[in-house]
mmCIF file of C-alpha atoms in Angstrom:
data_model
loop_
_atom_site.group_PDB
_atom_site.id
_atom_site.type_symbol
_atom_site.label_atom_id
_atom_site.label_comp_id
_atom_site.label_asym_id
_atom_site.label_seq_id
_atom_site.Cartn_x
_atom_site.Cartn_y
_atom_site.Cartn_z
ATOM 1 C CA MET A 522 140.018 170.263 -126.213
ATOM 2 C CA LYS A 523 141.805 166.989 -126.898
ATOM 3 C CA PHE A 524 142.770 165.871 -130.409
ATOM 4 C CA GLN A 525 142.752 162.380 -131.924
ATOM 5 C CA PHE A 526 142.289 161.724 -135.613
ATOM 6 C CA LYS A 527 143.645 158.145 -135.830
ATOM 7 C CA ASN A 528 141.668 155.026 -135.288
ATOM 8 C CA ASP A 529 143.379 154.064 -132.072
ATOM 9 C CA LEU A 530 144.222 155.787 -128.773
ATOM 10 C CA GLN A 531 147.918 156.309 -128.635
ATOM 11 C CA MET A 532 150.331 155.179 -125.994
ATOM 12 C CA LYS A 533 153.624 153.896 -124.796
ATOM 13 C CA TYR A 534 156.892 151.503 -124.723
ATOM 14 C CA LEU A 535 161.491 150.613 -124.999
ATOM 15 C CA LYS A 536 165.253 151.270 -125.403
ATOM 16 C CA LEU A 537 168.129 149.522 -127.144
ATOM 17 C CA LEU A 538 171.815 149.622 -126.295
ATOM 18 C CA SER A 539 174.478 151.634 -128.101
ATOM 19 C CA LEU A 540 178.135 152.718 -127.345
ATOM 20 C CA LEU A 541 180.669 149.975 -126.555
ATOM 21 C CA LEU A 542 179.729 146.222 -126.639
ATOM 22 C CA ILE A 543 181.962 144.345 -124.307
ATOM 23 C CA GLY A 544 181.753 140.597 -124.570
ATOM 24 C CA SER A 545 183.326 137.218 -125.166
ATOM 25 C CA PHE A 546 182.090 133.719 -126.076
ATOM 26 C CA PHE A 547 180.410 131.798 -123.252
ATOM 27 C CA PHE A 548 177.849 129.069 -122.503
ATOM 28 C CA LEU A 549 174.461 128.866 -120.657
ATOM 29 C CA THR A 550 174.377 126.732 -117.524
ATOM 30 C CA SER A 551 171.758 124.462 -116.186
ATOM 31 C CA CYS A 552 172.006 125.798 -112.637
ATOM 32 C CA ASP A 553 168.726 126.166 -110.752
ATOM 33 C CA PRO A 554 168.496 129.645 -109.197
ATOM 34 C CA ASP A 555 166.463 128.236 -106.244
ATOM 35 C CA ASN A 556 169.423 126.035 -105.270
ATOM 36 C CA ILE A 557 171.935 128.950 -105.109
ATOM 37 C CA ASP A 558 173.137 129.968 -101.611
ATOM 38 C CA GLU A 559 174.490 133.477 -101.346
ATOM 39 C CA LYS A 560 177.554 132.378 -99.280
ATOM 40 C CA GLU A 561 178.328 128.898 -100.512
ATOM 41 C CA VAL A 562 177.506 127.918 -104.097
ATOM 42 C CA THR A 563 177.784 124.485 -105.729
ATOM 43 C CA ILE A 564 176.862 124.432 -109.358
ATOM 44 C CA ASN A 565 176.918 121.633 -111.963
ATOM 45 C CA VAL A 566 177.751 123.228 -115.280
ATOM 46 C CA ASP A 567 176.223 121.880 -118.454
ATOM 47 C CA PRO A 568 177.726 123.951 -121.305
ATOM 48 C CA LYS A 569 175.110 125.308 -123.726
ATOM 49 C CA PRO A 570 175.080 127.751 -126.699
ATOM 50 C CA GLU A 571 176.374 131.299 -126.210
ATOM 51 C CA ASN A 572 174.347 133.442 -123.834
ATOM 52 C CA ASN A 573 174.258 136.718 -125.722
ATOM 53 C CA LEU A 574 172.861 138.769 -122.827
ATOM 54 C CA ILE A 575 176.325 138.916 -121.355
ATOM 55 C CA ASN A 576 177.714 140.010 -124.678
ATOM 56 C CA ALA A 577 175.114 142.808 -124.768
ATOM 57 C CA LEU A 578 176.204 144.284 -121.396
ATOM 58 C CA VAL A 579 177.645 147.737 -121.589
ATOM 59 C CA THR A 580 179.903 149.248 -118.929
ATOM 60 C CA SER A 581 178.482 152.381 -117.321
ATOM 61 C CA PRO A 582 179.465 154.854 -114.639
ATOM 62 C CA THR A 583 175.898 154.587 -113.117
ATOM 63 C CA GLY A 584 176.653 152.006 -110.510
ATOM 64 C CA GLY A 585 176.094 148.884 -112.562
ATOM 65 C CA LEU A 586 176.145 147.404 -116.001
ATOM 66 C CA ASP A 587 173.640 148.610 -118.624
ATOM 67 C CA LEU A 588 171.584 146.027 -120.546
ATOM 68 C CA GLY A 589 169.408 148.074 -122.893
ATOM 69 C CA CYS A 590 167.089 150.258 -120.802
ATOM 70 C CA ILE A 591 167.897 148.534 -117.537
ATOM 71 C CA THR A 592 170.987 148.580 -115.309
ATOM 72 C CA ILE A 593 172.135 145.548 -113.395
ATOM 73 C CA ASN A 594 173.160 147.002 -110.033
ATOM 74 C CA TYR A 595 176.417 146.349 -108.268
ATOM 75 C CA THR A 596 177.270 144.193 -106.306
ATOM 76 C CA PHE A 597 176.284 140.923 -107.930
ATOM 77 C CA GLU A 598 177.854 137.540 -108.681
ATOM 78 C CA MET A 599 178.456 135.663 -111.903
ATOM 79 C CA VAL A 600 178.961 131.933 -112.556
ATOM 80 C CA THR A 601 182.042 130.737 -114.463
ATOM 81 C CA GLU A 602 182.426 127.900 -116.985
ATOM 82 C CA ASN A 603 184.021 125.757 -114.241
ATOM 83 C CA GLY A 604 181.243 126.373 -111.753
ATOM 84 C CA ASN A 605 183.003 129.025 -109.680
ATOM 85 C CA THR A 606 181.454 132.428 -108.693
ATOM 86 C CA VAL A 607 182.952 135.851 -109.255
ATOM 87 C CA THR A 608 181.889 138.950 -107.377
ATOM 88 C CA ILE A 609 181.302 141.937 -109.672
ATOM 89 C CA ALA A 610 181.466 145.236 -107.817
ATOM 90 C CA SER A 611 182.987 147.481 -110.496
ATOM 91 C CA ILE A 612 183.716 147.858 -114.243
ATOM 92 C CA GLU A 613 187.220 146.507 -113.528
ATOM 93 C CA ASP A 614 185.752 143.349 -111.991
ATOM 94 C CA PHE A 615 183.533 142.755 -114.991
ATOM 95 C CA GLU A 616 186.292 143.334 -117.508
ATOM 96 C CA ALA A 617 188.572 140.988 -115.726
ATOM 97 C CA ALA A 618 185.858 138.305 -115.496
ATOM 98 C CA ILE A 619 185.043 138.381 -119.230
ATOM 99 C CA MET A 620 188.718 138.484 -120.201
ATOM 100 C CA ASP A 621 189.567 135.373 -118.230
ATOM 101 C CA THR A 622 190.263 132.824 -121.012
ATOM 102 C CA THR A 623 190.637 129.869 -118.574
ATOM 103 C CA ASP A 624 187.401 130.229 -116.576
ATOM 104 C CA TRP A 625 185.110 132.712 -118.302
ATOM 105 C CA VAL A 626 181.737 133.811 -116.934
ATOM 106 C CA VAL A 627 178.617 132.136 -118.407
ATOM 107 C CA ASP A 628 175.694 133.410 -116.299
ATOM 108 C CA PHE A 629 174.553 135.524 -113.432
ATOM 109 C CA VAL A 630 173.768 134.297 -109.922
ATOM 110 C CA TYR A 631 170.084 135.111 -109.452
ATOM 111 C CA PRO A 632 168.139 136.971 -108.249
ATOM 112 C CA LEU A 633 169.508 140.324 -109.587
ATOM 113 C CA THR A 634 168.480 143.803 -108.638
ATOM 114 C CA VAL A 635 167.984 145.981 -111.642
ATOM 115 C CA THR A 636 167.023 149.643 -112.194
ATOM 116 C CA ASP A 637 165.003 150.801 -115.201
ATOM 117 C CA ASP A 638 165.439 154.137 -117.048
ATOM 118 C CA GLU A 639 162.746 155.679 -114.795
ATOM 119 C CA GLY A 640 164.858 154.969 -111.684
ATOM 120 C CA GLU A 641 162.570 152.168 -110.447
ATOM 121 C CA GLU A 642 164.286 149.149 -108.845
ATOM 122 C CA SER A 643 163.011 145.576 -109.301
ATOM 123 C CA THR A 644 164.221 141.999 -109.037
ATOM 124 C CA VAL A 645 164.787 139.455 -111.811
ATOM 125 C CA ASN A 646 164.808 135.893 -110.665
ATOM 126 C CA ASP A 647 166.243 134.048 -113.630
ATOM 127 C CA ILE A 648 167.617 134.386 -117.134
ATOM 128 C CA ASP A 649 164.144 134.341 -118.687
ATOM 129 C CA GLU A 650 162.987 137.352 -116.713
ATOM 130 C CA LEU A 651 166.249 139.188 -117.464
ATOM 131 C CA GLY A 652 165.809 138.439 -121.185
ATOM 132 C CA GLU A 653 162.208 139.729 -121.173
ATOM 133 C CA ALA A 654 163.218 142.932 -119.393
ATOM 134 C CA PHE A 655 165.985 143.521 -121.939
ATOM 135 C CA ALA A 656 163.893 142.654 -125.062
ATOM 136 C CA SER A 657 161.082 144.885 -123.865
ATOM 137 C CA CYS A 658 163.257 147.985 -124.016
ATOM 138 C CA ILE A 659 162.012 150.383 -126.713
ATOM 139 C CA PRO A 660 164.829 151.066 -129.248
ATOM 140 C CA ASP A 661 166.239 154.595 -129.157
ATOM 141 C CA GLU A 662 167.151 154.581 -132.875
ATOM 142 C CA GLY A 663 165.904 153.412 -136.216
ATOM 143 C CA TRP A 664 162.551 155.246 -136.153
ATOM 144 C CA GLY A 665 163.367 157.726 -138.915
ATOM 145 C CA THR A 666 162.424 155.329 -141.786
ATOM 146 C CA ASP A 667 159.451 153.217 -142.733
ATOM 147 C CA GLU A 668 160.918 150.282 -140.841
ATOM 148 C CA PHE A 669 159.812 149.455 -137.289
ATOM 149 C CA PRO A 670 162.638 148.597 -134.839
ATOM 150 C CA ALA A 671 161.950 145.260 -133.170
ATOM 151 C CA PHE A 672 161.254 144.787 -129.433
ATOM 152 C CA LEU A 673 159.148 142.475 -127.302
ATOM 153 C CA VAL A 674 155.669 143.958 -127.285
ATOM 154 C CA ASP A 675 154.209 141.340 -124.901
ATOM 155 C CA GLU A 676 155.059 143.372 -121.826
ATOM 156 C CA GLU A 677 152.492 146.003 -122.831
ATOM 157 C CA GLY A 678 149.804 143.589 -121.686
ATOM 158 C CA CYS A 679 147.617 144.364 -124.741
ATOM 159 C CA TYR A 680 149.049 142.278 -127.635
ATOM 160 C CA SER A 681 151.520 139.407 -127.761
ATOM 161 C CA HIS A 682 153.730 137.970 -130.570
ATOM 162 C CA VAL A 683 152.599 135.106 -132.785
ATOM 163 C CA TYR A 684 155.633 133.051 -133.704
ATOM 164 C CA PRO A 685 157.359 132.409 -136.030
ATOM 165 C CA PHE A 686 158.171 135.763 -137.669
ATOM 166 C CA ASP A 687 161.143 137.302 -139.463
ATOM 167 C CA LEU A 688 163.481 140.133 -138.546
ATOM 168 C CA THR A 689 166.034 141.966 -140.687
ATOM 169 C CA ASP A 690 169.305 143.635 -139.717
ATOM 170 C CA LEU A 691 170.942 146.753 -141.150
ATOM 171 C CA ASP A 692 172.534 144.648 -143.918
ATOM 172 C CA ASP A 693 169.163 143.220 -145.003
ATOM 173 C CA ASN A 694 169.939 139.762 -143.565
ATOM 174 C CA THR A 695 166.832 137.893 -142.521
ATOM 175 C CA ILE A 696 166.542 136.164 -139.097
ATOM 176 C CA THR A 697 163.633 133.872 -138.332
ATOM 177 C CA VAL A 698 162.626 133.581 -134.650
ATOM 178 C CA ASN A 699 160.403 130.683 -133.551
ATOM 179 C CA ASN A 700 159.847 131.621 -129.931
ATOM 180 C CA GLN A 701 160.604 134.197 -127.314
ATOM 181 C CA GLU A 702 163.966 132.743 -126.419
ATOM 182 C CA GLU A 703 165.175 132.973 -129.997
ATOM 183 C CA PHE A 704 163.752 136.568 -130.233
ATOM 184 C CA VAL A 705 165.627 137.653 -127.110
ATOM 185 C CA ASP A 706 168.813 135.955 -128.364
ATOM 186 C CA ALA A 707 168.562 137.722 -131.698
ATOM 187 C CA LEU A 708 168.077 141.164 -130.109
ATOM 188 C CA ALA A 709 171.089 140.543 -127.864
ATOM 189 C CA SER A 710 173.237 139.428 -130.817
ATOM 190 C CA ASN A 711 172.597 142.475 -133.006
ATOM 191 C CA GLY A 712 172.799 146.243 -132.672
ATOM 192 C CA ILE A 713 169.279 146.781 -134.003
ATOM 193 C CA LEU A 714 166.703 144.651 -135.877
ATOM 194 C CA PHE A 715 163.542 145.463 -137.656
ATOM 195 C CA PHE A 716 160.196 143.605 -137.989
ATOM 196 C CA VAL A 717 159.527 142.090 -141.405
ATOM 197 C CA PHE A 718 155.844 142.707 -142.309
ATOM 198 C CA PRO A 719 153.287 141.404 -142.342
ATOM 199 C CA ILE A 720 153.316 140.046 -138.886
ATOM 200 C CA GLN A 721 150.597 138.766 -136.511
ATOM 201 C CA LEU A 722 149.779 139.699 -132.928
ATOM 202 C CA GLU A 723 147.328 138.063 -130.513
ATOM 203 C CA ASP A 724 145.039 140.353 -128.500
ATOM 204 C CA GLU A 725 143.761 139.827 -124.929
ATOM 205 C CA GLU A 726 140.756 137.848 -126.174
ATOM 206 C CA GLY A 727 142.949 135.431 -128.054
ATOM 207 C CA GLU A 728 142.015 136.910 -131.498
ATOM 208 C CA ILE A 729 144.786 137.053 -134.151
ATOM 209 C CA VAL A 730 145.370 140.477 -135.624
ATOM 210 C CA ASP A 731 147.191 140.867 -138.926
ATOM 211 C CA VAL A 732 149.607 143.822 -139.022
ATOM 212 C CA ALA A 733 150.467 145.028 -142.558
ATOM 213 C CA ASP A 734 153.117 147.695 -141.892
ATOM 214 C CA SER A 735 154.879 149.962 -139.411
ATOM 215 C CA GLU A 736 151.998 152.451 -139.266
ATOM 216 C CA GLU A 737 149.484 149.817 -138.325
ATOM 217 C CA LEU A 738 151.770 148.420 -135.637
ATOM 218 C CA PHE A 739 152.355 151.910 -134.230
ATOM 219 C CA GLU A 740 148.595 152.491 -134.008
ATOM 220 C CA LEU A 741 147.913 149.085 -132.429
ATOM 221 C CA LEU A 742 150.508 149.624 -129.700
ATOM 222 C CA SER A 743 149.331 153.162 -129.136
ATOM 223 C CA SER A 744 145.777 151.877 -128.584
ATOM 224 C CA CYS A 745 146.930 149.842 -125.561
ATOM 225 C CA TYR A 746 147.090 153.007 -123.460
ATOM 226 C CA ASP A 747 144.131 153.008 -121.020
ATOM 227 C CA GLY A 748 144.265 156.687 -120.020
ATOM 228 C CA GLU A 749 142.122 159.529 -121.171
ATOM 229 C CA PRO A 750 142.651 161.064 -124.607
ATOM 230 C CA THR A 751 145.129 163.930 -124.783
ATOM 231 C CA GLU A 752 146.025 166.547 -127.395
ATOM 232 C CA CYS A 753 149.135 164.504 -128.162
ATOM 233 C CA ASP A 754 147.048 161.609 -129.528
ATOM 234 C CA SER A 755 146.912 163.231 -132.959
ATOM 235 C CA ILE A 756 150.621 162.348 -133.478
ATOM 236 C CA SER A 757 150.932 159.615 -135.966
ATOM 237 C CA TRP A 758 153.761 157.414 -137.463
ATOM 238 C CA GLY A 759 156.767 159.440 -138.648
ATOM 239 C CA GLY A 760 156.130 162.535 -136.588
ATOM 240 C CA GLU A 761 153.020 163.752 -138.397
ATOM 241 C CA LEU A 762 150.356 165.812 -136.652
ATOM 242 C CA VAL A 763 147.171 165.599 -138.773
ATOM 243 C CA CYS A 764 148.226 167.362 -142.014
ATOM 244 C CA TYR A 765 151.444 168.867 -140.508
ATOM 245 C CA GLN A 766 154.933 167.597 -139.877
ATOM 246 C CA ILE A 767 156.326 168.374 -136.436
ATOM 247 C CA VAL A 768 159.386 170.683 -136.494
ATOM 248 C CA PHE A 769 161.913 169.735 -133.821
ATOM 249 C CA PRO A 770 162.618 170.135 -131.029
ATOM 250 C CA VAL A 771 159.207 169.590 -129.408
ATOM 251 C CA SER A 772 158.496 169.235 -125.736
ATOM 252 C CA PHE A 773 155.794 167.479 -123.754
ATOM 253 C CA GLU A 774 154.438 167.281 -120.236
ATOM 254 C CA THR A 775 154.260 163.731 -118.872
ATOM 255 C CA GLU A 776 151.772 162.178 -116.494
ATOM 256 C CA ASP A 777 154.064 162.822 -113.479
ATOM 257 C CA GLY A 778 154.405 166.520 -114.436
ATOM 258 C CA SER A 779 157.919 166.349 -115.797
ATOM 259 C CA ILE A 780 158.939 167.865 -119.118
ATOM 260 C CA VAL A 781 160.566 165.762 -121.887
ATOM 261 C CA THR A 782 161.944 166.902 -125.181
ATOM 262 C CA ALA A 783 162.346 165.145 -128.511
ATOM 263 C CA ASN A 784 165.005 166.460 -130.873
ATOM 264 C CA ASN A 785 164.189 164.093 -133.839
ATOM 265 C CA VAL A 786 161.829 161.359 -135.052
ATOM 266 C CA ASP A 787 163.788 158.695 -133.172
ATOM 267 C CA GLU A 788 163.377 160.460 -129.849
ATOM 268 C CA LEU A 789 159.738 161.396 -130.541
ATOM 269 C CA THR A 790 158.681 157.809 -131.292
ATOM 270 C CA GLU A 791 160.575 156.443 -128.308
ATOM 271 C CA LEU A 792 158.978 159.029 -125.996
ATOM 272 C CA PHE A 793 155.540 158.448 -127.489
ATOM 273 C CA LEU A 794 155.751 154.622 -126.810
ATOM 274 C CA GLU A 795 157.502 154.936 -123.414
ATOM 275 C CA GLU A 796 155.910 157.894 -121.665
ATOM 276 C CA ASN A 797 152.341 158.852 -120.775
ATOM 277 C CA LEU A 798 152.318 162.223 -122.592
ATOM 278 C CA VAL A 799 149.542 164.450 -121.438
ATOM 279 C CA GLY A 800 150.125 167.629 -123.427
ATOM 280 C CA PHE A 801 152.415 169.751 -125.506
ATOM 281 C CA VAL A 802 154.691 172.397 -124.050
ATOM 282 C CA TYR A 803 153.950 175.480 -126.132
ATOM 283 C CA PRO A 804 154.999 176.963 -128.439
ATOM 284 C CA ILE A 805 155.194 174.174 -130.987
ATOM 285 C CA THR A 806 156.238 174.573 -134.620
ATOM 286 C CA LEU A 807 154.605 172.746 -137.536
ATOM 287 C CA GLU A 808 155.256 172.551 -141.227
ATOM 288 C CA ASP A 809 152.413 172.118 -143.748
ATOM 289 C CA VAL A 810 152.591 170.232 -147.065
ATOM 290 C CA ASP A 811 153.624 173.420 -148.913
ATOM 291 C CA GLY A 812 156.603 173.940 -146.612
ATOM 292 C CA GLU A 813 154.999 176.864 -144.704
ATOM 293 C CA ILE A 814 155.899 177.105 -141.070
ATOM 294 C CA HIS A 815 153.193 177.583 -138.425
ATOM 295 C CA THR A 816 153.595 178.248 -134.732
ATOM 296 C CA ALA A 817 150.975 177.341 -132.092
ATOM 297 C CA ASN A 818 151.451 179.207 -128.809
ATOM 298 C CA SER A 819 148.507 177.546 -127.042
ATOM 299 C CA GLU A 820 146.063 174.651 -127.287
ATOM 300 C CA GLU A 821 143.553 177.059 -128.841
ATOM 301 C CA GLU A 822 145.919 178.047 -131.570
ATOM 302 C CA LEU A 823 146.770 174.397 -132.193
ATOM 303 C CA GLU A 824 143.086 173.709 -132.508
ATOM 304 C CA GLU A 825 142.724 176.476 -135.147
ATOM 305 C CA LEU A 826 145.590 175.016 -137.144
ATOM 306 C CA ILE A 827 144.037 171.584 -137.069
ATOM 307 C CA GLU A 828 140.708 173.004 -138.181
ATOM 308 C CA GLU A 829 142.489 174.309 -141.325
ATOM 309 C CA CYS A 830 143.500 170.697 -142.157
ATOM 310 C CA PHE A 831 139.922 169.592 -142.551
ATOM 311 C CA GLY A 832 138.213 172.841 -143.622
ATOM 312 C CA PHE A 833 135.578 172.629 -140.920
ATOM 313 C CA PRO A 834 135.516 173.260 -137.161
ATOM 314 C CA ALA A 835 137.093 170.766 -134.870
ATOM 315 C CA PHE A 836 134.832 168.068 -133.386
ATOM 316 C CA ASP A 837 133.179 168.388 -130.023
ATOM 317 C CA GLU A 838 134.843 166.192 -127.386
ATOM 318 C CA LEU A 839 132.281 163.354 -127.435
ATOM 319 C CA THR A 840 132.389 163.022 -131.208
ATOM 320 C CA GLU A 841 136.148 163.234 -131.142
ATOM 321 C CA LEU A 842 136.455 160.518 -128.565
ATOM 322 C CA LEU A 843 133.980 158.257 -130.424
ATOM 323 C CA LEU A 844 135.959 158.762 -133.653
ATOM 324 C CA ALA A 845 139.223 158.030 -131.927
ATOM 325 C CA THR A 846 138.149 154.836 -130.137
ATOM 326 C CA MET A 847 135.449 153.009 -132.102
ATOM 327 C CA HIS A 848 138.026 150.861 -133.891
ATOM 328 C CA ILE A 849 139.942 149.500 -130.926
ATOM 329 C CA GLU A 850 137.747 146.452 -130.360
ATOM 330 C CA CYS A 851 136.535 147.703 -126.992
ATOM 331 C CA TYR A 852 132.884 148.330 -127.852
ATOM 332 C CA GLU A 853 130.416 148.383 -130.736
ATOM 333 C CA VAL A 854 128.274 151.376 -131.565
ATOM 334 C CA SER A 855 124.492 150.715 -131.770
ATOM 335 C CA PHE A 856 122.916 152.089 -134.916
ATOM 336 C CA PRO A 857 121.062 154.098 -136.062
ATOM 337 C CA LEU A 858 122.695 157.292 -134.728
ATOM 338 C CA ASN A 859 121.598 160.905 -135.021
ATOM 339 C CA LEU A 860 124.029 163.680 -135.842
ATOM 340 C CA THR A 861 123.615 167.485 -136.158
ATOM 341 C CA ASP A 862 125.698 170.041 -138.065
ATOM 342 C CA ALA A 863 126.532 173.691 -137.196
ATOM 343 C CA ASP A 864 123.368 174.882 -138.947
ATOM 344 C CA GLY A 865 121.086 172.602 -136.951
ATOM 345 C CA ASN A 866 120.550 170.058 -139.736
ATOM 346 C CA VAL A 867 119.908 166.562 -138.413
ATOM 347 C CA MET A 868 121.143 163.377 -140.115
ATOM 348 C CA THR A 869 120.534 159.706 -139.202
ATOM 349 C CA VAL A 870 123.118 157.148 -140.103
ATOM 350 C CA ALA A 871 122.723 153.397 -140.206
ATOM 351 C CA ASP A 872 126.288 152.085 -140.235
ATOM 352 C CA GLU A 873 129.891 153.035 -139.552
ATOM 353 C CA GLU A 874 130.763 154.083 -143.100
ATOM 354 C CA ALA A 875 127.878 156.604 -143.085
ATOM 355 C CA LEU A 876 128.914 157.782 -139.598
ATOM 356 C CA MET A 877 132.486 158.469 -140.679
ATOM 357 C CA GLU A 878 131.345 160.344 -143.735
ATOM 358 C CA ALA A 879 128.933 162.484 -141.667
ATOM 359 C CA ILE A 880 131.536 163.336 -139.058
ATOM 360 C CA PHE A 881 134.046 164.420 -141.675
ATOM 361 C CA SER A 882 131.295 166.489 -143.319
ATOM 362 C CA GLY A 883 130.985 168.574 -140.183
ATOM 363 C CA TYR A 884 128.326 166.688 -138.201
ATOM 364 C CA THR A 885 128.592 165.886 -134.477
ATOM 365 C CA VAL A 886 127.011 162.901 -132.743
ATOM 366 C CA ASP A 887 123.885 163.545 -130.700
ATOM 367 C CA ALA A 888 123.674 162.117 -127.187
ATOM 368 C CA PRO A 889 122.342 159.828 -125.856
ATOM 369 C CA PHE A 890 123.401 156.861 -127.906
ATOM 370 C CA THR A 891 124.239 153.267 -127.030
ATOM 371 C CA VAL A 892 127.335 151.141 -127.242
ATOM 372 C CA THR A 893 127.800 147.443 -126.355
ATOM 373 C CA ASP A 894 130.962 146.304 -124.673
ATOM 374 C CA ASN A 895 132.895 143.080 -125.245
ATOM 375 C CA ALA A 896 130.874 141.266 -122.542
ATOM 376 C CA GLY A 897 127.634 142.128 -124.305
ATOM 377 C CA ASN A 898 126.584 144.820 -121.828
ATOM 378 C CA GLU A 899 124.827 147.907 -123.212
ATOM 379 C CA HIS A 900 125.762 151.371 -122.028
ATOM 380 C CA GLU A 901 123.928 154.566 -122.596
ATOM 381 C CA ILE A 902 126.363 157.359 -123.523
ATOM 382 C CA ASN A 903 125.360 160.848 -122.535
ATOM 383 C CA SER A 904 128.805 162.421 -122.042
ATOM 384 C CA VAL A 905 132.594 161.985 -122.562
ATOM 385 C CA GLU A 906 132.703 160.597 -119.006
ATOM 386 C CA ASP A 907 130.286 157.826 -119.848
ATOM 387 C CA LEU A 908 132.389 156.683 -122.884
ATOM 388 C CA VAL A 909 135.606 156.917 -120.823
ATOM 389 C CA GLU A 910 134.119 154.537 -118.251
ATOM 390 C CA VAL A 911 133.427 151.974 -120.993
ATOM 391 C CA LEU A 912 137.059 152.359 -122.215
ATOM 392 C CA GLU A 913 138.515 152.003 -118.790
ATOM 393 C CA ALA A 914 136.646 148.760 -118.280
ATOM 394 C CA CYS A 915 138.143 147.177 -121.420
#
């Protein structure tokens, strides 16, 4: 049985840099990547403000230079302030290039081959694509508080930023970003930044969504995942699992069958947003509000622990999926609905408020019932599979 007691299906997302920042002051160029020849390069340089992506590069023994969660693979070329090109095939080449005070590097020669933290190679064709890839990395720190570490959420394909909005750094300085270019520049210029709430996002239908706090943003981003519900979906902001707190370390199985482990809230949140987690690796340890420790050695034992949170049996799968997804703006439930409790008592509800109250009183939804998708099409729901089909079409 799968678990989900939040309003939105959960999901994934990014990584920020740490360790040594190696950089120097430099300027953007106006070179057109389409005019660059790999053997012979002629570039007219128009000095512009500092390109902080180069300052954010971190030397790495992995066969390239790290930029957040991506690696720029050797061998590549960089453009200098005087319009020359420098070949970068090693850490030593890069260090020499940025320490050259007479003809410093100001940009890359595109396209570049990059590798993400999953080992997948791709090509970036210009500085904008490189900036997007870097800014979309999910931060690997800063998740242990009520603040939400900033990254570019547009790459999730579910919501996009509405500008302007404010960010704050570790010293509580406020930075206002008016567009994506300024957002990327701010992230590259600082070790870590946090969103200042409230913020606004735009959904795929062009509707503006107000986001009041970190928990709401976490739930919205989690709802972008289009896979089937899993037992991990009950994890909420701050490492809570229904009425329990997760005791670390905790391990999960991912969609590709690999095992990943979180040793703290930072790692848990990063995994939750980045990976498609399909299940816990048992045993898992939980702490209740009284400080008592509980161990679940199987999905069945976890279900029993969750039942204790609510004082009634866990929902059947169809009711659980309906409860988990009816707020994600994918469909509307057609009322009235019939529900039945464990003793066979039948209740009819006429609106969402009454439905929620009935479910949390121990009633389960009777099939069939009808939902209407965003295109106005009605669907008769007789099973979990029917509702999943509606969700997949969103």
